Amino acid sequence: MTASRIEKSSEKLKLLYQQGYQTAEKNFDALQQFLEQPIRPSVHESPVPPTITTG
């Protein structure tokens, strides 16, 4: 589902919000693990971000 920049359908916006919230809940542990990784001094050695699953 997509929404325009000036989406007027409140139902569509609520559904998209719920979808994003569920995706965040599903990926919370992976995000937390990523954020707890130590910061490395070199930009070339940055940690790989977690894989985000949707739907």
Short mmCIF file of C-alpha atoms in Angstrom, two decimals:
data_model
loop_
_atom_site.label_atom_id
_atom_site.label_comp_id
_atom_site.label_asym_id
_atom_site.label_seq_id
_atom_site.Cartn_x
_atom_site.Cartn_y
_atom_site.Cartn_z
CA MET A 1 0.00 0.00 0.00
CA THR A 2 1.25 3.46 -0.78
CA ALA A 3 0.17 6.93 0.25
CA SER A 4 0.73 10.27 -1.38
CA ARG A 5 2.48 13.13 0.40
CA ILE A 6 -0.87 14.73 1.10
CA GLU A 7 -2.90 11.60 1.79
CA LYS A 8 -6.41 12.51 2.90
CA SER A 9 -7.76 9.07 3.76
CA SER A 10 -7.46 8.74 7.53
CA GLU A 11 -8.24 5.01 7.25
CA LYS A 12 -5.35 4.48 4.82
CA LEU A 13 -3.00 6.44 7.08
CA LYS A 14 -4.07 4.39 10.12
CA LEU A 15 -3.45 1.14 8.23
CA LEU A 16 0.01 2.30 7.11
CA TYR A 17 0.84 3.38 10.68
CA GLN A 18 -0.21 -0.03 12.02
CA GLN A 19 1.84 -1.78 9.34
CA GLY A 20 4.93 0.26 10.25
CA TYR A 21 4.38 -0.34 13.96
CA GLN A 22 4.12 -4.11 13.43
CA THR A 23 7.29 -4.10 11.30
CA ALA A 24 9.12 -2.20 14.05
CA GLU A 25 7.90 -4.65 16.69
CA LYS A 26 8.99 -7.62 14.58
CA ASN A 27 12.49 -6.18 14.05
CA PHE A 28 13.04 -4.61 17.47
CA ASP A 29 15.48 -7.26 18.76
CA ALA A 30 17.65 -7.07 15.62
CA LEU A 31 17.72 -3.28 15.81
CA GLN A 32 18.64 -3.36 19.48
CA GLN A 33 21.51 -5.79 18.80
CA PHE A 34 22.78 -3.56 16.00
CA LEU A 35 22.68 -0.46 18.20
CA GLU A 36 24.57 -2.24 20.99
CA GLN A 37 27.53 -3.04 18.72
CA PRO A 38 30.66 -1.06 19.56
CA ILE A 39 31.50 1.84 17.27
CA ARG A 40 34.55 1.04 15.20
CA PRO A 41 37.12 3.76 14.47
CA SER A 42 37.20 3.15 10.71
CA VAL A 43 34.31 4.00 8.40
CA HIS A 44 35.33 1.07 6.20
CA GLU A 45 34.72 -1.36 9.05
CA SER A 46 31.22 -0.23 9.99
CA PRO A 47 28.89 -3.00 11.21
CA VAL A 48 26.35 -4.45 8.81
CA PRO A 49 22.81 -3.23 9.57
CA PRO A 50 20.21 -5.85 10.49
CA THR A 51 18.00 -7.38 7.82
CA ILE A 52 14.54 -5.82 8.03
CA THR A 53 11.58 -8.08 7.33
CA THR A 54 8.23 -6.73 6.24
CA GLY A 55 4.75 -8.11 6.00
#
